[in-house]
């Protein structure tokens, strides 16, 4: 399916398995995009199940996210699931919780450093002990994902790429009009390349933001680590 729409991916179409999402700025543009997509499907002998199709929507749930002209936000049902998640009692349950919250990591500032107490708990050489720090991290993640900020799209508004490099962690954030659109942070283990620019290509999703970097003002700041 990706081969069929290769020339249009991330321009006005997103494909996941056999799910096709078309996004347009206007009704007229949407009609043109839809005609092109249906034409390519017909050309390659694909059939469309109209009962599973939705047209002309201004808001839609897709891959666990609500997408609209206002931006991107987690599905309310997933947020409720995280809010009501019981305290993990085993390593497997911790991994399950981290798997769910990790899917929505762009909505949690400094996700990797924030979750490090729980991540450490999943290591084979770490004995199970649910400490006060683990409990605080668990509650902090729940709070962050129930009090998130909607992620805004790019466009002609001012863009900023901010990189962070500090003791034990590195990462960057992509901001549009002063709002965080995406970002990633990672806890360093062993020897890592220190230059901040190296973290840019790790943190920014290639298909979404890398094409904007050439015209983006780059600002750097140090992410300070607190001594334990």
PDB file of C-alpha atoms in Angstrom:
ATOM      1  CA  UNK A   1       0.000   0.000   0.000  1.00  0.00           C
ATOM      2  CA  UNK A   2       2.863   2.382   0.793  1.00  0.00           C
ATOM      3  CA  UNK A   3       4.315   1.752  -2.661  1.00  0.00           C
ATOM      4  CA  UNK A   4       1.077   2.814  -4.319  1.00  0.00           C
ATOM      5  CA  UNK A   5       0.945   6.134  -2.474  1.00  0.00           C
ATOM      6  CA  UNK A   6       4.696   6.683  -2.182  1.00  0.00           C
ATOM      7  CA  UNK A   7       4.656  10.081  -3.919  1.00  0.00           C
ATOM      8  CA  UNK A   8       1.940  11.433  -1.621  1.00  0.00           C
ATOM      9  CA  UNK A   9       2.840   9.998   1.786  1.00  0.00           C
ATOM     10  CA  UNK A  10       2.937  12.675   4.508  1.00  0.00           C
ATOM     11  CA  UNK A  11       1.876  15.290   1.941  1.00  0.00           C
ATOM     12  CA  UNK A  12      -1.831  14.591   2.223  1.00  0.00           C
ATOM     13  CA  UNK A  13      -2.062  10.899   3.017  1.00  0.00           C
ATOM     14  CA  UNK A  14      -0.999   8.530   5.796  1.00  0.00           C
ATOM     15  CA  UNK A  15      -1.175   4.743   5.408  1.00  0.00           C
ATOM     16  CA  UNK A  16      -1.097   2.181   8.216  1.00  0.00           C
ATOM     17  CA  UNK A  17      -1.576  -1.395   6.974  1.00  0.00           C
ATOM     18  CA  UNK A  18      -4.892  -1.120   5.080  1.00  0.00           C
ATOM     19  CA  UNK A  19      -6.071   2.062   6.815  1.00  0.00           C
ATOM     20  CA  UNK A  20      -5.815   5.210   4.703  1.00  0.00           C
ATOM     21  CA  UNK A  21      -6.047   8.689   6.213  1.00  0.00           C
ATOM     22  CA  UNK A  22      -6.427  11.696   3.895  1.00  0.00           C
ATOM     23  CA  UNK A  23      -5.927  15.221   5.253  1.00  0.00           C
ATOM     24  CA  UNK A  24      -6.743  18.438   3.406  1.00  0.00           C
ATOM     25  CA  UNK A  25      -6.997  22.182   4.074  1.00  0.00           C
ATOM     26  CA  UNK A  26     -10.259  22.808   2.220  1.00  0.00           C
ATOM     27  CA  UNK A  27     -13.327  20.916   0.997  1.00  0.00           C
ATOM     28  CA  UNK A  28     -12.216  21.448  -2.604  1.00  0.00           C
ATOM     29  CA  UNK A  29      -8.728  20.134  -1.873  1.00  0.00           C
ATOM     30  CA  UNK A  30     -10.226  17.154  -0.062  1.00  0.00           C
ATOM     31  CA  UNK A  31     -12.299  16.275  -3.130  1.00  0.00           C
ATOM     32  CA  UNK A  32      -9.186  16.363  -5.325  1.00  0.00           C
ATOM     33  CA  UNK A  33      -7.207  14.216  -2.893  1.00  0.00           C
ATOM     34  CA  UNK A  34     -10.034  11.705  -2.566  1.00  0.00           C
ATOM     35  CA  UNK A  35     -10.392  11.423  -6.344  1.00  0.00           C
ATOM     36  CA  UNK A  36      -6.663  10.764  -6.707  1.00  0.00           C
ATOM     37  CA  UNK A  37      -6.614   8.142  -3.933  1.00  0.00           C
ATOM     38  CA  UNK A  38      -9.653   6.276  -5.257  1.00  0.00           C
ATOM     39  CA  UNK A  39      -8.171   6.387  -8.750  1.00  0.00           C
ATOM     40  CA  UNK A  40      -4.923   4.794  -7.586  1.00  0.00           C
ATOM     41  CA  UNK A  41      -6.812   2.122  -5.654  1.00  0.00           C
ATOM     42  CA  UNK A  42      -8.876   1.297  -8.736  1.00  0.00           C
ATOM     43  CA  UNK A  43      -5.755   1.270 -10.907  1.00  0.00           C
ATOM     44  CA  UNK A  44      -4.149  -1.325  -8.637  1.00  0.00           C
ATOM     45  CA  UNK A  45      -7.383  -3.333  -8.346  1.00  0.00           C
ATOM     46  CA  UNK A  46      -8.098  -2.599  -4.679  1.00  0.00           C
ATOM     47  CA  UNK A  47     -11.703  -2.548  -3.478  1.00  0.00           C
ATOM     48  CA  UNK A  48     -13.029  -0.134  -0.852  1.00  0.00           C
ATOM     49  CA  UNK A  49     -15.506  -1.199   1.843  1.00  0.00           C
ATOM     50  CA  UNK A  50     -17.802   1.827   2.038  1.00  0.00           C
ATOM     51  CA  UNK A  51     -19.258   0.664   5.370  1.00  0.00           C
ATOM     52  CA  UNK A  52     -15.839   1.186   6.941  1.00  0.00           C
ATOM     53  CA  UNK A  53     -15.183   4.542   5.269  1.00  0.00           C
ATOM     54  CA  UNK A  54     -15.767   8.020   6.663  1.00  0.00           C
ATOM     55  CA  UNK A  55     -15.756  11.103   4.445  1.00  0.00           C
ATOM     56  CA  UNK A  56     -15.621  14.840   5.084  1.00  0.00           C
ATOM     57  CA  UNK A  57     -14.762  14.525   8.760  1.00  0.00           C
ATOM     58  CA  UNK A  58     -13.296  17.470  10.687  1.00  0.00           C
ATOM     59  CA  UNK A  59     -12.292  15.251  13.601  1.00  0.00           C
ATOM     60  CA  UNK A  60     -11.315  11.593  13.666  1.00  0.00           C
ATOM     61  CA  UNK A  61      -9.829   8.912  15.914  1.00  0.00           C
ATOM     62  CA  UNK A  62      -6.782   7.303  14.324  1.00  0.00           C
ATOM     63  CA  UNK A  63      -4.233   4.984  15.933  1.00  0.00           C
ATOM     64  CA  UNK A  64      -5.139   6.027  19.467  1.00  0.00           C
ATOM     65  CA  UNK A  65      -5.206   9.760  18.733  1.00  0.00           C
ATOM     66  CA  UNK A  66      -7.895  12.329  18.092  1.00  0.00           C
ATOM     67  CA  UNK A  67      -6.939  14.394  15.040  1.00  0.00           C
ATOM     68  CA  UNK A  68      -8.644  17.665  14.141  1.00  0.00           C
ATOM     69  CA  UNK A  69      -7.870  21.152  12.849  1.00  0.00           C
ATOM     70  CA  UNK A  70      -7.013  22.076  16.439  1.00  0.00           C
ATOM     71  CA  UNK A  71      -4.160  19.573  16.597  1.00  0.00           C
ATOM     72  CA  UNK A  72      -3.329  16.121  17.919  1.00  0.00           C
ATOM     73  CA  UNK A  73      -4.385  14.715  21.289  1.00  0.00           C
ATOM     74  CA  UNK A  74      -4.640  11.258  22.900  1.00  0.00           C
ATOM     75  CA  UNK A  75      -7.867   9.301  22.590  1.00  0.00           C
ATOM     76  CA  UNK A  76     -10.041  10.074  25.639  1.00  0.00           C
ATOM     77  CA  UNK A  77     -10.625   6.352  26.211  1.00  0.00           C
ATOM     78  CA  UNK A  78      -6.868   5.720  26.404  1.00  0.00           C
ATOM     79  CA  UNK A  79      -6.419   8.666  28.768  1.00  0.00           C
ATOM     80  CA  UNK A  80      -9.135   7.246  31.033  1.00  0.00           C
ATOM     81  CA  UNK A  81      -7.397   3.868  30.973  1.00  0.00           C
ATOM     82  CA  UNK A  82      -4.123   5.453  32.109  1.00  0.00           C
ATOM     83  CA  UNK A  83      -5.906   7.514  34.765  1.00  0.00           C
ATOM     84  CA  UNK A  84      -7.525   4.390  36.254  1.00  0.00           C
ATOM     85  CA  UNK A  85      -4.450   2.158  35.908  1.00  0.00           C
ATOM     86  CA  UNK A  86      -3.850   0.233  39.164  1.00  0.00           C
ATOM     87  CA  UNK A  87      -0.470   0.372  40.863  1.00  0.00           C
ATOM     88  CA  UNK A  88       1.821  -2.260  39.261  1.00  0.00           C
ATOM     89  CA  UNK A  89       2.607  -5.251  41.446  1.00  0.00           C
ATOM     90  CA  UNK A  90       5.129  -6.995  39.197  1.00  0.00           C
ATOM     91  CA  UNK A  91       7.805  -6.157  36.633  1.00  0.00           C
ATOM     92  CA  UNK A  92       5.482  -7.341  33.862  1.00  0.00           C
ATOM     93  CA  UNK A  93       2.818  -4.893  35.017  1.00  0.00           C
ATOM     94  CA  UNK A  94       5.375  -2.065  35.104  1.00  0.00           C
ATOM     95  CA  UNK A  95       6.376  -2.874  31.522  1.00  0.00           C
ATOM     96  CA  UNK A  96       2.731  -2.861  30.490  1.00  0.00           C
ATOM     97  CA  UNK A  97       2.191   0.571  32.048  1.00  0.00           C
ATOM     98  CA  UNK A  98       5.348   1.955  30.437  1.00  0.00           C
ATOM     99  CA  UNK A  99       4.253   0.514  27.110  1.00  0.00           C
ATOM    100  CA  UNK A 100       0.958   2.385  27.284  1.00  0.00           C
ATOM    101  CA  UNK A 101       2.416   5.687  28.480  1.00  0.00           C
ATOM    102  CA  UNK A 102       5.380   5.385  26.116  1.00  0.00           C
ATOM    103  CA  UNK A 103       3.030   5.409  23.140  1.00  0.00           C
ATOM    104  CA  UNK A 104       2.028   8.914  24.218  1.00  0.00           C
ATOM    105  CA  UNK A 105       5.506  10.095  25.174  1.00  0.00           C
ATOM    106  CA  UNK A 106       5.321  13.270  23.020  1.00  0.00           C
ATOM    107  CA  UNK A 107       2.734  14.530  25.508  1.00  0.00           C
ATOM    108  CA  UNK A 108       5.056  14.045  28.509  1.00  0.00           C
ATOM    109  CA  UNK A 109       7.949  16.466  28.852  1.00  0.00           C
ATOM    110  CA  UNK A 110      11.291  14.714  29.471  1.00  0.00           C
ATOM    111  CA  UNK A 111       9.598  11.315  29.225  1.00  0.00           C
ATOM    112  CA  UNK A 112      12.727   9.142  29.434  1.00  0.00           C
ATOM    113  CA  UNK A 113      14.220  10.965  32.399  1.00  0.00           C
ATOM    114  CA  UNK A 114      10.838  11.119  34.114  1.00  0.00           C
ATOM    115  CA  UNK A 115      10.275   7.378  33.802  1.00  0.00           C
ATOM    116  CA  UNK A 116      13.814   6.296  34.724  1.00  0.00           C
ATOM    117  CA  UNK A 117      12.823   5.049  38.252  1.00  0.00           C
ATOM    118  CA  UNK A 118      10.251   2.714  36.683  1.00  0.00           C
ATOM    119  CA  UNK A 119      12.538   1.749  33.814  1.00  0.00           C
ATOM    120  CA  UNK A 120      15.271   0.828  36.298  1.00  0.00           C
ATOM    121  CA  UNK A 121      12.772  -1.425  38.056  1.00  0.00           C
ATOM    122  CA  UNK A 122      12.427  -3.576  34.919  1.00  0.00           C
ATOM    123  CA  UNK A 123      16.133  -4.433  34.714  1.00  0.00           C
ATOM    124  CA  UNK A 124      17.174  -8.006  35.429  1.00  0.00           C
ATOM    125  CA  UNK A 125      19.822  -6.923  37.937  1.00  0.00           C
ATOM    126  CA  UNK A 126      17.382  -4.781  39.947  1.00  0.00           C
ATOM    127  CA  UNK A 127      15.418  -6.415  42.793  1.00  0.00           C
ATOM    128  CA  UNK A 128      11.710  -5.598  42.978  1.00  0.00           C
ATOM    129  CA  UNK A 129      11.040  -2.742  45.374  1.00  0.00           C
ATOM    130  CA  UNK A 130       8.222  -0.248  44.858  1.00  0.00           C
ATOM    131  CA  UNK A 131       9.810   2.806  46.438  1.00  0.00           C
ATOM    132  CA  UNK A 132       8.373   6.248  47.152  1.00  0.00           C
ATOM    133  CA  UNK A 133      10.216   7.448  44.050  1.00  0.00           C
ATOM    134  CA  UNK A 134       8.468   4.794  41.946  1.00  0.00           C
ATOM    135  CA  UNK A 135       5.105   5.799  43.381  1.00  0.00           C
ATOM    136  CA  UNK A 136       5.809   9.477  42.688  1.00  0.00           C
ATOM    137  CA  UNK A 137       6.816   8.668  39.098  1.00  0.00           C
ATOM    138  CA  UNK A 138       3.699   6.540  38.613  1.00  0.00           C
ATOM    139  CA  UNK A 139       1.471   9.379  39.797  1.00  0.00           C
ATOM    140  CA  UNK A 140       3.405  11.985  37.812  1.00  0.00           C
ATOM    141  CA  UNK A 141       2.919  10.058  34.570  1.00  0.00           C
ATOM    142  CA  UNK A 142      -0.785   9.702  35.243  1.00  0.00           C
ATOM    143  CA  UNK A 143      -1.082  13.416  35.912  1.00  0.00           C
ATOM    144  CA  UNK A 144       0.922  14.371  32.821  1.00  0.00           C
ATOM    145  CA  UNK A 145      -1.250  12.274  30.524  1.00  0.00           C
ATOM    146  CA  UNK A 146      -4.500  13.587  31.963  1.00  0.00           C
ATOM    147  CA  UNK A 147      -3.354  17.233  31.877  1.00  0.00           C
ATOM    148  CA  UNK A 148      -1.625  17.276  28.486  1.00  0.00           C
ATOM    149  CA  UNK A 149      -1.367  20.084  25.935  1.00  0.00           C
ATOM    150  CA  UNK A 150      -2.737  19.540  22.446  1.00  0.00           C
ATOM    151  CA  UNK A 151       0.038  19.134  19.887  1.00  0.00           C
ATOM    152  CA  UNK A 152      -0.203  21.732  17.138  1.00  0.00           C
ATOM    153  CA  UNK A 153       0.767  21.321  13.511  1.00  0.00           C
ATOM    154  CA  UNK A 154       3.437  23.225  11.614  1.00  0.00           C
ATOM    155  CA  UNK A 155       2.730  25.643   8.787  1.00  0.00           C
ATOM    156  CA  UNK A 156       3.966  29.200   8.366  1.00  0.00           C
ATOM    157  CA  UNK A 157       4.228  29.967  12.086  1.00  0.00           C
ATOM    158  CA  UNK A 158       7.629  30.504  13.694  1.00  0.00           C
ATOM    159  CA  UNK A 159       9.483  27.256  14.296  1.00  0.00           C
ATOM    160  CA  UNK A 160      12.123  26.534  16.892  1.00  0.00           C
ATOM    161  CA  UNK A 161      14.281  23.470  17.423  1.00  0.00           C
ATOM    162  CA  UNK A 162      15.630  23.370  20.953  1.00  0.00           C
ATOM    163  CA  UNK A 163      18.295  20.846  21.923  1.00  0.00           C
ATOM    164  CA  UNK A 164      19.268  19.789  25.417  1.00  0.00           C
ATOM    165  CA  UNK A 165      22.435  18.108  26.590  1.00  0.00           C
ATOM    166  CA  UNK A 166      23.141  17.424  30.231  1.00  0.00           C
ATOM    167  CA  UNK A 167      24.522  14.948  32.694  1.00  0.00           C
ATOM    168  CA  UNK A 168      22.859  11.600  32.091  1.00  0.00           C
ATOM    169  CA  UNK A 169      20.338  12.721  29.472  1.00  0.00           C
ATOM    170  CA  UNK A 170      19.929  14.361  26.094  1.00  0.00           C
ATOM    171  CA  UNK A 171      17.164  15.250  23.681  1.00  0.00           C
ATOM    172  CA  UNK A 172      15.359  18.020  21.864  1.00  0.00           C
ATOM    173  CA  UNK A 173      11.971  19.617  21.318  1.00  0.00           C
ATOM    174  CA  UNK A 174      10.374  21.006  18.162  1.00  0.00           C
ATOM    175  CA  UNK A 175       8.257  24.096  18.861  1.00  0.00           C
ATOM    176  CA  UNK A 176       5.807  25.957  16.637  1.00  0.00           C
ATOM    177  CA  UNK A 177       4.694  29.397  17.787  1.00  0.00           C
ATOM    178  CA  UNK A 178       6.198  28.656  21.177  1.00  0.00           C
ATOM    179  CA  UNK A 179       4.273  25.398  21.674  1.00  0.00           C
ATOM    180  CA  UNK A 180       5.914  21.964  21.835  1.00  0.00           C
ATOM    181  CA  UNK A 181       4.870  19.919  18.809  1.00  0.00           C
ATOM    182  CA  UNK A 182       7.137  16.938  19.364  1.00  0.00           C
ATOM    183  CA  UNK A 183      10.265  15.888  21.143  1.00  0.00           C
ATOM    184  CA  UNK A 184      12.218  13.069  22.651  1.00  0.00           C
ATOM    185  CA  UNK A 185      14.545  12.576  25.570  1.00  0.00           C
ATOM    186  CA  UNK A 186      16.755   9.650  26.428  1.00  0.00           C
ATOM    187  CA  UNK A 187      18.739   8.524  29.416  1.00  0.00           C
ATOM    188  CA  UNK A 188      22.349   7.960  28.429  1.00  0.00           C
ATOM    189  CA  UNK A 189      24.075   4.676  29.164  1.00  0.00           C
ATOM    190  CA  UNK A 190      27.752   4.126  28.489  1.00  0.00           C
ATOM    191  CA  UNK A 191      29.479   6.377  25.971  1.00  0.00           C
ATOM    192  CA  UNK A 192      27.182   8.548  23.856  1.00  0.00           C
ATOM    193  CA  UNK A 193      27.981  11.149  21.220  1.00  0.00           C
ATOM    194  CA  UNK A 194      27.779  14.488  23.052  1.00  0.00           C
ATOM    195  CA  UNK A 195      27.003  16.981  20.250  1.00  0.00           C
ATOM    196  CA  UNK A 196      23.511  18.410  20.533  1.00  0.00           C
ATOM    197  CA  UNK A 197      22.991  18.240  16.784  1.00  0.00           C
ATOM    198  CA  UNK A 198      23.240  14.450  16.915  1.00  0.00           C
ATOM    199  CA  UNK A 199      20.167  14.372  19.129  1.00  0.00           C
ATOM    200  CA  UNK A 200      18.125  16.337  16.594  1.00  0.00           C
ATOM    201  CA  UNK A 201      17.905  13.479  14.131  1.00  0.00           C
ATOM    202  CA  UNK A 202      17.163  11.001  16.916  1.00  0.00           C
ATOM    203  CA  UNK A 203      14.402  13.052  18.452  1.00  0.00           C
ATOM    204  CA  UNK A 204      12.490  14.509  15.519  1.00  0.00           C
ATOM    205  CA  UNK A 205      10.351  12.062  13.493  1.00  0.00           C
ATOM    206  CA  UNK A 206      11.777  12.099   9.972  1.00  0.00           C
ATOM    207  CA  UNK A 207       8.473  11.864   8.112  1.00  0.00           C
ATOM    208  CA  UNK A 208       6.954  14.796   9.994  1.00  0.00           C
ATOM    209  CA  UNK A 209       9.555  17.400  10.886  1.00  0.00           C
ATOM    210  CA  UNK A 210      12.940  16.780   9.309  1.00  0.00           C
ATOM    211  CA  UNK A 211      11.895  18.608   6.141  1.00  0.00           C
ATOM    212  CA  UNK A 212      11.358  21.760   8.256  1.00  0.00           C
ATOM    213  CA  UNK A 213      14.736  21.767   9.972  1.00  0.00           C
ATOM    214  CA  UNK A 214      16.538  23.627   7.173  1.00  0.00           C
ATOM    215  CA  UNK A 215      14.401  26.726   7.807  1.00  0.00           C
ATOM    216  CA  UNK A 216      14.218  26.352  11.580  1.00  0.00           C
ATOM    217  CA  UNK A 217      16.061  28.587  14.004  1.00  0.00           C
ATOM    218  CA  UNK A 218      18.097  26.398  16.336  1.00  0.00           C
ATOM    219  CA  UNK A 219      18.433  27.344  19.981  1.00  0.00           C
ATOM    220  CA  UNK A 220      20.424  25.372  22.552  1.00  0.00           C
ATOM    221  CA  UNK A 221      20.102  25.085  26.291  1.00  0.00           C
ATOM    222  CA  UNK A 222      21.620  22.784  28.879  1.00  0.00           C
ATOM    223  CA  UNK A 223      19.369  20.339  30.687  1.00  0.00           C
ATOM    224  CA  UNK A 224      20.670  20.371  34.253  1.00  0.00           C
ATOM    225  CA  UNK A 225      20.742  17.111  36.187  1.00  0.00           C
ATOM    226  CA  UNK A 226      19.860  17.173  39.859  1.00  0.00           C
ATOM    227  CA  UNK A 227      22.209  15.444  42.229  1.00  0.00           C
ATOM    228  CA  UNK A 228      20.595  12.598  44.118  1.00  0.00           C
TER     229      UNK A 228
END
